[in-house]
GROMACS .gro file of C-alpha atoms in nm:
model
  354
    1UNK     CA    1   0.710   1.574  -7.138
    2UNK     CA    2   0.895   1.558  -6.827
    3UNK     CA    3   0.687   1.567  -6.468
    4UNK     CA    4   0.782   1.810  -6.184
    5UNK     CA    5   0.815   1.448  -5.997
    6UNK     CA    6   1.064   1.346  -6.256
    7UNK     CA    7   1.247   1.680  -6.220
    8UNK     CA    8   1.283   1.691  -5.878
    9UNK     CA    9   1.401   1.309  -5.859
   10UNK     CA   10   1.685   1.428  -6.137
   11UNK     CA   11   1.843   1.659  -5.971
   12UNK     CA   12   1.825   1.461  -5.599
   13UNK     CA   13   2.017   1.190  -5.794
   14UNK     CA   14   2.251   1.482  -5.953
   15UNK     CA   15   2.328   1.644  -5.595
   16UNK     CA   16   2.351   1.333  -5.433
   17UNK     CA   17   2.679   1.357  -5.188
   18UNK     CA   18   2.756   1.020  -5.246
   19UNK     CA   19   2.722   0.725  -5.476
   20UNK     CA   20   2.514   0.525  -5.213
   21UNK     CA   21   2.248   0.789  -5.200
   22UNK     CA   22   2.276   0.854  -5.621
   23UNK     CA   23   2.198   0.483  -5.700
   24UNK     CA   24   1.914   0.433  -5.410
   25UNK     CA   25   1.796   0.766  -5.570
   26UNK     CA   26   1.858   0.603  -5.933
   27UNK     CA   27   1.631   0.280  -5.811
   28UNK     CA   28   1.328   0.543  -5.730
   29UNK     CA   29   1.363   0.748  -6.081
   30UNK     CA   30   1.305   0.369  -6.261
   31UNK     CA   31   1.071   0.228  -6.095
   32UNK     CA   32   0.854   0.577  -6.110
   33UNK     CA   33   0.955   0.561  -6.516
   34UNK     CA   34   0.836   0.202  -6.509
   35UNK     CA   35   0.499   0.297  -6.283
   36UNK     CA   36   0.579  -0.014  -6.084
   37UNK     CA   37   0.390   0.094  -5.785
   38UNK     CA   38   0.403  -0.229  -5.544
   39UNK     CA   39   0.794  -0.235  -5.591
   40UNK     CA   40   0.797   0.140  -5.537
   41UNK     CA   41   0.590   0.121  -5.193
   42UNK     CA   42   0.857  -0.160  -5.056
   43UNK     CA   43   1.148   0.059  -5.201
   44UNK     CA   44   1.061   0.381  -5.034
   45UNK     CA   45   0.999   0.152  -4.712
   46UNK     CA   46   1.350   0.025  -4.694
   47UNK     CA   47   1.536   0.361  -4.756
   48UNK     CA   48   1.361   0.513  -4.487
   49UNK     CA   49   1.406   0.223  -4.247
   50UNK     CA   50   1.759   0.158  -4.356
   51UNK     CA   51   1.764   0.544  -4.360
   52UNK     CA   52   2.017   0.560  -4.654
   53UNK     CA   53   1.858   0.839  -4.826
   54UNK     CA   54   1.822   1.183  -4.667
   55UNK     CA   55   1.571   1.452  -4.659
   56UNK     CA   56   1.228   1.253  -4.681
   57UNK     CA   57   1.007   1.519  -4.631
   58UNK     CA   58   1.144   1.676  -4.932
   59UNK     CA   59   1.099   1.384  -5.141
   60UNK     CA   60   0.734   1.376  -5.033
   61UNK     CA   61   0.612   1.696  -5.101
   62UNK     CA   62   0.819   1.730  -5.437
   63UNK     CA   63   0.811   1.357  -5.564
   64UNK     CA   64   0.579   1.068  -5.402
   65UNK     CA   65   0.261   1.345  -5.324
   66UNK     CA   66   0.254   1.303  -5.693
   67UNK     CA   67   0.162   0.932  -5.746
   68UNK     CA   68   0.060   0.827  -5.390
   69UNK     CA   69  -0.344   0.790  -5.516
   70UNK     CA   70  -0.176   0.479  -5.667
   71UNK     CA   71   0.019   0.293  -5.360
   72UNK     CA   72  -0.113   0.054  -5.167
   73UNK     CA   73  -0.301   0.254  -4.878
   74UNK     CA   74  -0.192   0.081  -4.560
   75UNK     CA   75   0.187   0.095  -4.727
   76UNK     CA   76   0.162   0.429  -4.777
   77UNK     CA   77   0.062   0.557  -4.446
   78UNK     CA   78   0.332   0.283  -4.292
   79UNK     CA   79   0.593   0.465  -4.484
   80UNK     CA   80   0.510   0.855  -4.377
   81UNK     CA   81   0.467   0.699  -4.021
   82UNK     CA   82   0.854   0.541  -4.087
   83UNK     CA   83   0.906   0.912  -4.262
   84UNK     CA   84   0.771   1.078  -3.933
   85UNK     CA   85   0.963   0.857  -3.700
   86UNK     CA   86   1.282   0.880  -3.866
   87UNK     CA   87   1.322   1.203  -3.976
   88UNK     CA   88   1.110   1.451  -3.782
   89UNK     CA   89   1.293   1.619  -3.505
   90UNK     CA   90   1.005   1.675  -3.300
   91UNK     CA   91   0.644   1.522  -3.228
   92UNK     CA   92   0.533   1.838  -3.342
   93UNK     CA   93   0.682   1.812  -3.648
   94UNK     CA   94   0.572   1.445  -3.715
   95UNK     CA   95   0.177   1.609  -3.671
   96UNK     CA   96   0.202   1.805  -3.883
   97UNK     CA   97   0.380   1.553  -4.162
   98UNK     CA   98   0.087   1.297  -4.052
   99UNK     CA   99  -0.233   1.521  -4.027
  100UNK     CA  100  -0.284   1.620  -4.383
  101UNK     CA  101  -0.309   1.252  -4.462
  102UNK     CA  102  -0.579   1.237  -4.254
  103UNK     CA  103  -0.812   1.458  -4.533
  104UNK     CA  104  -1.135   1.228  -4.631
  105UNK     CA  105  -0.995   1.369  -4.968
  106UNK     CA  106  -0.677   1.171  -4.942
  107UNK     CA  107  -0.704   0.813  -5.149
  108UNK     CA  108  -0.528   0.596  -4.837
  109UNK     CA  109  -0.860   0.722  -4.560
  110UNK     CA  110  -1.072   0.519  -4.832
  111UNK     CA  111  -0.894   0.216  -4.659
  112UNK     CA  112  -1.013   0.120  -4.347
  113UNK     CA  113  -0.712  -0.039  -4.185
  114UNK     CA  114  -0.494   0.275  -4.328
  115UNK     CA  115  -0.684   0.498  -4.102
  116UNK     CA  116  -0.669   0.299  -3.832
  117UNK     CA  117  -0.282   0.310  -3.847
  118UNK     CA  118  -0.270   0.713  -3.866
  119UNK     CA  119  -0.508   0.766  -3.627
  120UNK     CA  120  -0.286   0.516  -3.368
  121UNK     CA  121   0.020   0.689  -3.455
  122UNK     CA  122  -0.151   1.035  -3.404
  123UNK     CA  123  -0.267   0.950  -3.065
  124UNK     CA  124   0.062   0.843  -2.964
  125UNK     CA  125   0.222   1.147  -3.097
  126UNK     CA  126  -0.039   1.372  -2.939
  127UNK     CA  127  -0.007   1.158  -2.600
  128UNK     CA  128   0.363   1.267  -2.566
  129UNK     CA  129   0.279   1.668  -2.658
  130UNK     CA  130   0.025   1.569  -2.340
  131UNK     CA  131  -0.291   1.665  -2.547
  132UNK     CA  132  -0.467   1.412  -2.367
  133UNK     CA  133  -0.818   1.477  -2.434
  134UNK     CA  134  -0.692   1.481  -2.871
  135UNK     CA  135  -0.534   1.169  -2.802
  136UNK     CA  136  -0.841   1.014  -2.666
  137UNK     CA  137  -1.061   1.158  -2.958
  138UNK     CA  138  -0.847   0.991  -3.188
  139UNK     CA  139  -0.772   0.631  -2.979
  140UNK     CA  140  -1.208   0.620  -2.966
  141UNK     CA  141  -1.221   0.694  -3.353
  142UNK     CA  142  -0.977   0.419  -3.396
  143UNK     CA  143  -1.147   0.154  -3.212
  144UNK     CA  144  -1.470   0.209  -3.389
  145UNK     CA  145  -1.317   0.109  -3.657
  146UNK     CA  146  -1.120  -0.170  -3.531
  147UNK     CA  147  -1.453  -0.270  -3.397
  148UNK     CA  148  -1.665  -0.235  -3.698
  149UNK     CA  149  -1.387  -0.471  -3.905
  150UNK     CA  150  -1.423  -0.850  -3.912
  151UNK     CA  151  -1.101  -0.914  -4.046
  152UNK     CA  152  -0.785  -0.693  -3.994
  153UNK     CA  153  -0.416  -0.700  -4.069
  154UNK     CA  154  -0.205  -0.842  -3.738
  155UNK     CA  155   0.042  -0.559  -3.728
  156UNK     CA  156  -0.280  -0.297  -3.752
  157UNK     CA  157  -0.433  -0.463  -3.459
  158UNK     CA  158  -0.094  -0.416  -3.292
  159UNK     CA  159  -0.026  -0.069  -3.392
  160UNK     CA  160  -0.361  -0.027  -3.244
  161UNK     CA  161  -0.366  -0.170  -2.935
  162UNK     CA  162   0.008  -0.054  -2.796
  163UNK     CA  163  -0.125   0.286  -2.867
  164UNK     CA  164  -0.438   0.245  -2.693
  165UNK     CA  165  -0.208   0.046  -2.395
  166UNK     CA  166  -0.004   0.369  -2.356
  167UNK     CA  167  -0.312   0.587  -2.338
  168UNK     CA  168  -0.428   0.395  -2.062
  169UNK     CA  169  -0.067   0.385  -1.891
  170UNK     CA  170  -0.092   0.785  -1.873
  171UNK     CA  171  -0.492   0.846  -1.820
  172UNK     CA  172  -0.672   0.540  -1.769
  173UNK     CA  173  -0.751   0.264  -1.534
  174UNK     CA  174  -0.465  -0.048  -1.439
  175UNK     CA  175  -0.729  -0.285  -1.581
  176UNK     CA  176  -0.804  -0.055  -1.937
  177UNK     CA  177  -0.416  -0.055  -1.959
  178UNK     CA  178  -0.372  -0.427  -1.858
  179UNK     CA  179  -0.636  -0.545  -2.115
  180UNK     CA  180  -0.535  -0.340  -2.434
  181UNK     CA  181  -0.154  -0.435  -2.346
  182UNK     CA  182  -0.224  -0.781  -2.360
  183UNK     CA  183  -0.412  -0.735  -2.701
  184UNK     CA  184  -0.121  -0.540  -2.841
  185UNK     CA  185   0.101  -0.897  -2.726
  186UNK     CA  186  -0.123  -1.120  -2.874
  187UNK     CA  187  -0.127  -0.953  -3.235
  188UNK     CA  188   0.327  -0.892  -3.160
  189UNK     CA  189   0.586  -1.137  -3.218
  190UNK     CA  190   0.820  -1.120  -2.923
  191UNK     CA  191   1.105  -1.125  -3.089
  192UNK     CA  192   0.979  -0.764  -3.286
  193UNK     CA  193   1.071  -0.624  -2.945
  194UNK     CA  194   1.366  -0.562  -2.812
  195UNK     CA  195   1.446  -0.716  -2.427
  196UNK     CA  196   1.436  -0.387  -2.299
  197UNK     CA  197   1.095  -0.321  -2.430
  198UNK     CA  198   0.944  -0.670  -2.366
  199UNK     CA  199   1.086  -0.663  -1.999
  200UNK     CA  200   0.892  -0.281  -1.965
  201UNK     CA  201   0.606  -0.467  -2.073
  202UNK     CA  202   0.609  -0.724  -1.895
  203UNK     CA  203   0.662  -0.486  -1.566
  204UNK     CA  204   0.401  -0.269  -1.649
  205UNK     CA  205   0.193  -0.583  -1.665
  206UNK     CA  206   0.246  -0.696  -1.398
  207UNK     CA  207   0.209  -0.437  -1.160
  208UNK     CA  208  -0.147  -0.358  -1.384
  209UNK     CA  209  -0.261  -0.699  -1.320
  210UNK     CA  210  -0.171  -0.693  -0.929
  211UNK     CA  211  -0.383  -0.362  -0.883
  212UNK     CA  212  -0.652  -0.401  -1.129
  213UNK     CA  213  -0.969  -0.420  -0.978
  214UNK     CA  214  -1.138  -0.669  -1.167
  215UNK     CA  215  -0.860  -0.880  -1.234
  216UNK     CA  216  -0.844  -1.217  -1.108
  217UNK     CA  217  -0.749  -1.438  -1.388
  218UNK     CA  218  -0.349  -1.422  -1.365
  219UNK     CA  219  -0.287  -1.755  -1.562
  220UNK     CA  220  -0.381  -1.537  -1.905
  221UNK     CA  221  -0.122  -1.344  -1.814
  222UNK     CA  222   0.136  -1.588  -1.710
  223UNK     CA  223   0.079  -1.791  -2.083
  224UNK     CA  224   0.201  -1.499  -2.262
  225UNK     CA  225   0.550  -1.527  -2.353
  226UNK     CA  226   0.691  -1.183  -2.285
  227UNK     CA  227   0.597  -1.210  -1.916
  228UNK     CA  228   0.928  -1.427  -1.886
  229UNK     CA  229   1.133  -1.179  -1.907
  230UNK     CA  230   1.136  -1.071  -1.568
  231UNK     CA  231   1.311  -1.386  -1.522
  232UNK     CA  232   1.665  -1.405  -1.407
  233UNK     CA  233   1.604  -0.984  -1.366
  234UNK     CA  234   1.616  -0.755  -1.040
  235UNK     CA  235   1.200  -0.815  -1.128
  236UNK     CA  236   1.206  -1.193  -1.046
  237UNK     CA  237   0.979  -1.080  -0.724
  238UNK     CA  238   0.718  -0.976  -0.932
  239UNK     CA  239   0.728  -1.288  -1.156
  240UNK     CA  240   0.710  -1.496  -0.860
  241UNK     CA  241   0.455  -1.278  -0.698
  242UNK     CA  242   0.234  -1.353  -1.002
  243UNK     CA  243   0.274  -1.678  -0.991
  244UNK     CA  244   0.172  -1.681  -0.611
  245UNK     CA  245  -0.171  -1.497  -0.735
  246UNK     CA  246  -0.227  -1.752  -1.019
  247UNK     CA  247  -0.227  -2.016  -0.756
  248UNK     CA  248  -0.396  -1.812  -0.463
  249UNK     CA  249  -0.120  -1.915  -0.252
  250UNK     CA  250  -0.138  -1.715   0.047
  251UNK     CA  251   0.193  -1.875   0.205
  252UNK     CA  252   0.407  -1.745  -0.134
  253UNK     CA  253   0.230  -1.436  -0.100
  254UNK     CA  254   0.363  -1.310   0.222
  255UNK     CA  255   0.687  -1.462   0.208
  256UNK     CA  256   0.737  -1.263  -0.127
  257UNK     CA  257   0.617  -0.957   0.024
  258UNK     CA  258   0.851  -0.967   0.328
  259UNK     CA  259   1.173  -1.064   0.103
  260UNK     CA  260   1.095  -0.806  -0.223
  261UNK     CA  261   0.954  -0.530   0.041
  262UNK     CA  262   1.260  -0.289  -0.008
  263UNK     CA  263   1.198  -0.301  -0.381
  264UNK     CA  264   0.805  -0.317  -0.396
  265UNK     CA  265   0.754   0.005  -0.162
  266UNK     CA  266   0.992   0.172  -0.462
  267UNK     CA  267   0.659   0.127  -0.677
  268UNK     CA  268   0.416   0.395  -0.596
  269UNK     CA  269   0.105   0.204  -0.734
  270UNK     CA  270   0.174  -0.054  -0.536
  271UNK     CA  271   0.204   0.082  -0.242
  272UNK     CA  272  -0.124   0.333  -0.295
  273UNK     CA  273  -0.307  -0.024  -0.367
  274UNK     CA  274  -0.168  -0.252  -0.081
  275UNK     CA  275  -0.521  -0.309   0.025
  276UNK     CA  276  -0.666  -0.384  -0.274
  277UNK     CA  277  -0.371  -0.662  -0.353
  278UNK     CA  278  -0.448  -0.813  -0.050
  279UNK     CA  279  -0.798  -0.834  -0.078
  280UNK     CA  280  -0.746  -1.008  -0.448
  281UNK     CA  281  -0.470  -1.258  -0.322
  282UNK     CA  282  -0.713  -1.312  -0.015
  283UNK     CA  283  -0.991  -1.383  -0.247
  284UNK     CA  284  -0.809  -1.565  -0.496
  285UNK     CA  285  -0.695  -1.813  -0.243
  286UNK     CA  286  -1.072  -1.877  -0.140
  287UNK     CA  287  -1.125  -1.944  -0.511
  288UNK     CA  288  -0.816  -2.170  -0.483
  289UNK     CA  289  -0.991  -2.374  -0.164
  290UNK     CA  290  -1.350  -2.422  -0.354
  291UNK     CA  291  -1.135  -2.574  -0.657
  292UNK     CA  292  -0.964  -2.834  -0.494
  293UNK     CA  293  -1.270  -2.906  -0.295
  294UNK     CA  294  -1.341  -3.306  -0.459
  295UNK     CA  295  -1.602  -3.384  -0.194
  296UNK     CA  296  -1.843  -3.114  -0.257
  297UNK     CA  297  -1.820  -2.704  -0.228
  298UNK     CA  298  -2.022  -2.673   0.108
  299UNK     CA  299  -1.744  -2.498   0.316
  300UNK     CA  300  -1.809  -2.318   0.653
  301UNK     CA  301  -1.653  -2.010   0.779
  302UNK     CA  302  -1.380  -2.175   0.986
  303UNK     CA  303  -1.224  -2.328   0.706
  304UNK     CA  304  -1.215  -1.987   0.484
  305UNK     CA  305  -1.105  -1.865   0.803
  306UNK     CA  306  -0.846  -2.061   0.816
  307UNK     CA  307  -0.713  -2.084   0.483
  308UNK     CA  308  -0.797  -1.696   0.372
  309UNK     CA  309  -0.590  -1.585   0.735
  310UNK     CA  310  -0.952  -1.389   0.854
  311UNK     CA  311  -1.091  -1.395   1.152
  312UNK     CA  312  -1.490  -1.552   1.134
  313UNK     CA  313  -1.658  -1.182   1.121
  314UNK     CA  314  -1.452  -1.105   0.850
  315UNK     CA  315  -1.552  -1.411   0.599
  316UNK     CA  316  -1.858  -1.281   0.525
  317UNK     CA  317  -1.756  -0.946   0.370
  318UNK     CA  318  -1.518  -1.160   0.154
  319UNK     CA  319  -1.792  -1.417   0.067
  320UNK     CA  320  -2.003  -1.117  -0.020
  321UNK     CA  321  -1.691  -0.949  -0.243
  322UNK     CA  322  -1.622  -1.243  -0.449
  323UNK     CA  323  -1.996  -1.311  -0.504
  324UNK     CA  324  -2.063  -0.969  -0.604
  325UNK     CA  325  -1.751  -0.966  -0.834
  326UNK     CA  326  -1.892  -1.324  -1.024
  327UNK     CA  327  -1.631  -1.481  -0.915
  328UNK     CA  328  -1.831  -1.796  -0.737
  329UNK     CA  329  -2.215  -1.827  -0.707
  330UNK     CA  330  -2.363  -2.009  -0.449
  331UNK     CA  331  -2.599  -1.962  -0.143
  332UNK     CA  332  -2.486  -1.784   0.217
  333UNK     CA  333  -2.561  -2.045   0.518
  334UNK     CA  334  -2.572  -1.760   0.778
  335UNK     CA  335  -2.722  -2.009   1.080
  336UNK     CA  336  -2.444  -2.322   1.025
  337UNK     CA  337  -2.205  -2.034   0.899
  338UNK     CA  338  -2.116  -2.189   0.556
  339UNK     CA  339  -2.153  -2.151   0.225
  340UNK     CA  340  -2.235  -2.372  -0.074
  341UNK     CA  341  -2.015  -2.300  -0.393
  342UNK     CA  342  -2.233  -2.386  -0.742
  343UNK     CA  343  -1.976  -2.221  -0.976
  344UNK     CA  344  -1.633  -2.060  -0.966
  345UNK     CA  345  -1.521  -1.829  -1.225
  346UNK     CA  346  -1.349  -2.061  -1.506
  347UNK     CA  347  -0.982  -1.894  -1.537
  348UNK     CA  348  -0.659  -2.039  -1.735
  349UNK     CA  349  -0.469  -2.261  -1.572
  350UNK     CA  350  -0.092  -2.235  -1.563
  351UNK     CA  351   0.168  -2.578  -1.579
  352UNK     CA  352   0.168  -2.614  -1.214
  353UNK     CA  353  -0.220  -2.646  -1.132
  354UNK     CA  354  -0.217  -2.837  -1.458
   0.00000   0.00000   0.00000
């Protein structure tokens, strides 16, 4: 006896308004007659991406809905997130394709990494409606998960993590943005993005990095791949300007500022941090002097003062800063006005100081 699924996929192939749609159509009737689920799963994938068939909500509802309990889970929900992308008009209308997969009832939320990739897409489509506190909900359900897994797929760790990086963008801290983007990088080739998206990225990095508070560690940054792209761009200031922090160089620092000021007071969040970034590229530069100390790391005021551009009364707060952040340890001389460096916060080191 005939299913309703067969039905339905009968007379899509029968009112198809061309022969491209009518065979693609054709390939989904077979393999459904066949039950050859894996090939199915990659089938429906490609139509959607390629988009060559139209009307996928309709072929949900009246045709996959039928044998989904039998796809691979983490396929399945990457195809109605391909569905929801692709042909829902609205972010509206892609929540409510999405949600109803979310139903402990459905056979894909028995796999881990499948829920992890609808709840990411849900908070991303619930970021952009600006229902920030639903967003959240989902984004914290999400990394539980991520958090409770030992082992997960690269692309779910990715889906994951740019979600969670565009949270943070709109509602979060610099630093909570800056370290969940630079997850999302490490589990995304470069060349899935596009250069329009990895130079965003690699902005938005940036400027995160320069005004996060406790980020001092700027080689990590510079290793990743994507950060070149501001190369050769109307953003080469900000590539240099990073490279100036990696090395503490003071020098760099203000000679970037006064040739890139015209185009760095055009970024809000810099200019509602400029004494933060000064504080960090004065600090980082006093990290910079007790590293290329060979003949010990007793240094008195009048060389910070020196190197760090402070006046004497003024190395003390920044001694007590970068101690309090763990950047260095060591012990406050305040009678011969020096200080003895035992440790300085291990960081990565980019080609130069290499």
């Amino acid at each position: 006896m005939e299913t309703a699924s067969q039905q339905y996929i009968d007379e899509r192939i029968e009112s198809a308004p061309d022969e491209d749609q009518r065979g693609e159509l054709a390939k989904l009737s077979d393999l459904y007659q066949k039950r050859l689920w894996h090939q199915m799963t990659m089938e429906l994938r490609r139509i959607t991406k390629e988009q060559t068939v139209a009307d996928m909500l309709p072929l949900y509802s009246n045709f996959v809905q039928e044998f989904e309990g039998k796809l691979n889970p983490v396929e399945l929900i990457g195809w109605a997130v391909d569905v929801s992308r692709g042909f829902c008009s609205t972010p509206t209308g892609a929540l409510e394709f999405l949600t109803p997969f979310l139903d402990e009832a459905q056979m894909a939320m028995r796999s881990t990494p499948a829920k992890i990739l609808l709840l990411s897409e849900i908070a991303r489509l619930k970021l952009t409606l600006n229902v920030h506190e639903e967003s959240k909900m989902a984004i914290t359900t999400a990394r539980e998960l991520v958090e409770g897994q030992l082992e997960l797929p690269g692309h779910i760790h990715s889906a994951f993590y740019r979600s969670a990086a565009e949270f943070h963008k709109i509602v979060g801290s610099a630093a909570e943005f800056y370290r969940n983007a630079l997850q999302f990088l490490s589990y995304t080739k470069p060349e899935s993005l596009s250069k329009e998206e990895q130079l965003q990225w690699a902005f938005d990095l940036g400027n995160a990095a320069l005004v996060g508070e406790d980020i001092y560690n700027f080689g990590e940054l510079l290793a990743h791949g994507v950060i070149s792209a501001l190369g050769g761009t109307e953003h080469q200031w900000l590539l240099d300007l990073l490279r100036a922090f990696d090395r503490g160089d003071l020098t760099k620092f203000e000679e970037i500022c006064s040739a890139a000021n015209d185009k760095m007071i055009q970024q809000p969040v810099l200019v509602a941090h400029r004494e933060l970034i000064r504080q960090k590229i004065t600090i980082l530069a006093l990290m910079e002097l007790a590293f290329t100390r060979t003949a010990g790391r007793t240094i008195t005021f009048a060389e910070i003062s020196e190197t760090c551009r402070l006046s004497e009364s003024e190395v003390e707060f920044l001694l007590m800063r970068a101690l309090s952040l763990k950047l260095i340890s060591g012990t406050i001389d305040g009678v011969d006005r020096c200080i003895t460096i035992t440790r300085v916060q291990p960081r990565v080191l980019g080609r130069d100081p290499i």
